[in-house]
Coordinates of C-alpha atoms in Angstrom, one line a residue:
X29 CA 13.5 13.8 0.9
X30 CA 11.1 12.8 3.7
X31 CA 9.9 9.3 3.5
X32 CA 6.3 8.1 3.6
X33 CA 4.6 5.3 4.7
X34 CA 1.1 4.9 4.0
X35 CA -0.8 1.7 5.7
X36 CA -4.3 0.5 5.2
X37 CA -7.3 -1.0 2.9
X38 CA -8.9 -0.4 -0.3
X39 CA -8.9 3.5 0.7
X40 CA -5.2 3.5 1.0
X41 CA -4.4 1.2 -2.1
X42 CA -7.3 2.2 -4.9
X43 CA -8.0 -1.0 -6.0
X44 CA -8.2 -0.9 -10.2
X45 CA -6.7 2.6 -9.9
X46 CA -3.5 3.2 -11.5
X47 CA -0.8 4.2 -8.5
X48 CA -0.8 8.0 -9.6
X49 CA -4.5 7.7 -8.8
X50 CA -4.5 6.6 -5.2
X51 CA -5.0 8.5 -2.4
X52 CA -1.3 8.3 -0.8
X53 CA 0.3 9.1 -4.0
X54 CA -2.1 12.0 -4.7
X55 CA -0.9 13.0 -1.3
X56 CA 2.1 12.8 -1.9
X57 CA 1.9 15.1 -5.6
X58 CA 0.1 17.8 -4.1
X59 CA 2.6 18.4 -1.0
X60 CA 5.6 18.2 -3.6
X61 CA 3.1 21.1 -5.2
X62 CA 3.4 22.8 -2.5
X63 CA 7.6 22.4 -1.8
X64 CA 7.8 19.6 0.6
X65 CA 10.2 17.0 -0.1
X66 CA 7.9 14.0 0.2
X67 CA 9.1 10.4 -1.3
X68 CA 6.3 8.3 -2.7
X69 CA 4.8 5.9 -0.6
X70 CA 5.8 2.9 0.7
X71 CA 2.7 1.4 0.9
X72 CA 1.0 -1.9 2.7
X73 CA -2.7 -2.4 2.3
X74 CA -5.2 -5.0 0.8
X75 CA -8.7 -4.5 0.0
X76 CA -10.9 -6.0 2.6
X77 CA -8.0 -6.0 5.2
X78 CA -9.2 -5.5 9.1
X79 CA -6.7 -3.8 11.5
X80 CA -5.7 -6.7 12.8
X81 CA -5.3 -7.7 9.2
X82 CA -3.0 -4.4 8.3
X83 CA -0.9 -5.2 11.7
X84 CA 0.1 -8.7 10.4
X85 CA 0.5 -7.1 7.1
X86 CA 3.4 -4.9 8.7
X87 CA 4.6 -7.8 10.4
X88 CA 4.9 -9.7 7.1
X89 CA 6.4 -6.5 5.2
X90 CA 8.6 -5.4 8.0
X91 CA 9.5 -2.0 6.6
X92 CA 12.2 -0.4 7.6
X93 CA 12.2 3.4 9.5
X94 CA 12.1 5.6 10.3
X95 CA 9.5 7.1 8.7
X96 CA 9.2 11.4 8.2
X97 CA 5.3 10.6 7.2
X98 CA 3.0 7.7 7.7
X99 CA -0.9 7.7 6.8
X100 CA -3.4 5.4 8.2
X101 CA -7.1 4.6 6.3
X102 CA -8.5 1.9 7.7
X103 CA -11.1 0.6 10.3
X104 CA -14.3 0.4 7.7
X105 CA -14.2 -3.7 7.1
X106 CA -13.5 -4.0 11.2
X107 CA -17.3 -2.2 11.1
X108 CA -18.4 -4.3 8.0
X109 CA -17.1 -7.5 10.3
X110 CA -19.1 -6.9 13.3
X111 CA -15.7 -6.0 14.6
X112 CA -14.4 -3.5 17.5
X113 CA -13.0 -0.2 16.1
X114 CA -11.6 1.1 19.3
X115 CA -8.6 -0.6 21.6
X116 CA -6.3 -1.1 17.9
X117 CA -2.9 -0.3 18.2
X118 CA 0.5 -0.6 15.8
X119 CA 4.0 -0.5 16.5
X120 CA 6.1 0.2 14.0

């Protein structure tokens, strides 16, 4: 089974969706659909979160890799913010 990691803000987590709703676990479904071995997500994201928001977030969470798969949705509330969308970068 390839694991997933899927990082971001209220596009990544579907806030007052139910989990089989959201995008990364929709994701997920479809590939399984299609015979890929895909876990469900792993997920760390908060409505309203900024990237330098998500990056603390994985700090916080720490999750442990590797990872086979890892989605990123998020940059819309750096906009929203006034904020720069370009020079953001994660480690993992």
């Amino acid at each position: 089974t390839l694991s997933y990691l899927a990082l971001g803000d209220s596009y990544t987590i579907g806030e007052a969706v139910a989990v089989e709703g959201r995008w990364p676990h929709q994701l997920a479904a479809a590939l399984r659909a299609q015979g890929i071995d895909l876990s469900n997500p792993q997920t760390i994201a908060t409505t309203g979160w900024t990237t330098d928001e998500l990056d603390a977030g994985i700090d916080a969470t720490a999750p442990q890799g590797p990872f086979d798969f890892v989605s990123l949705l998020i940059g819309v509330n750096n906009q929203y913010r006034g904020r720069s969308v370009v020079g953001v970068a994660f480690e993992l």
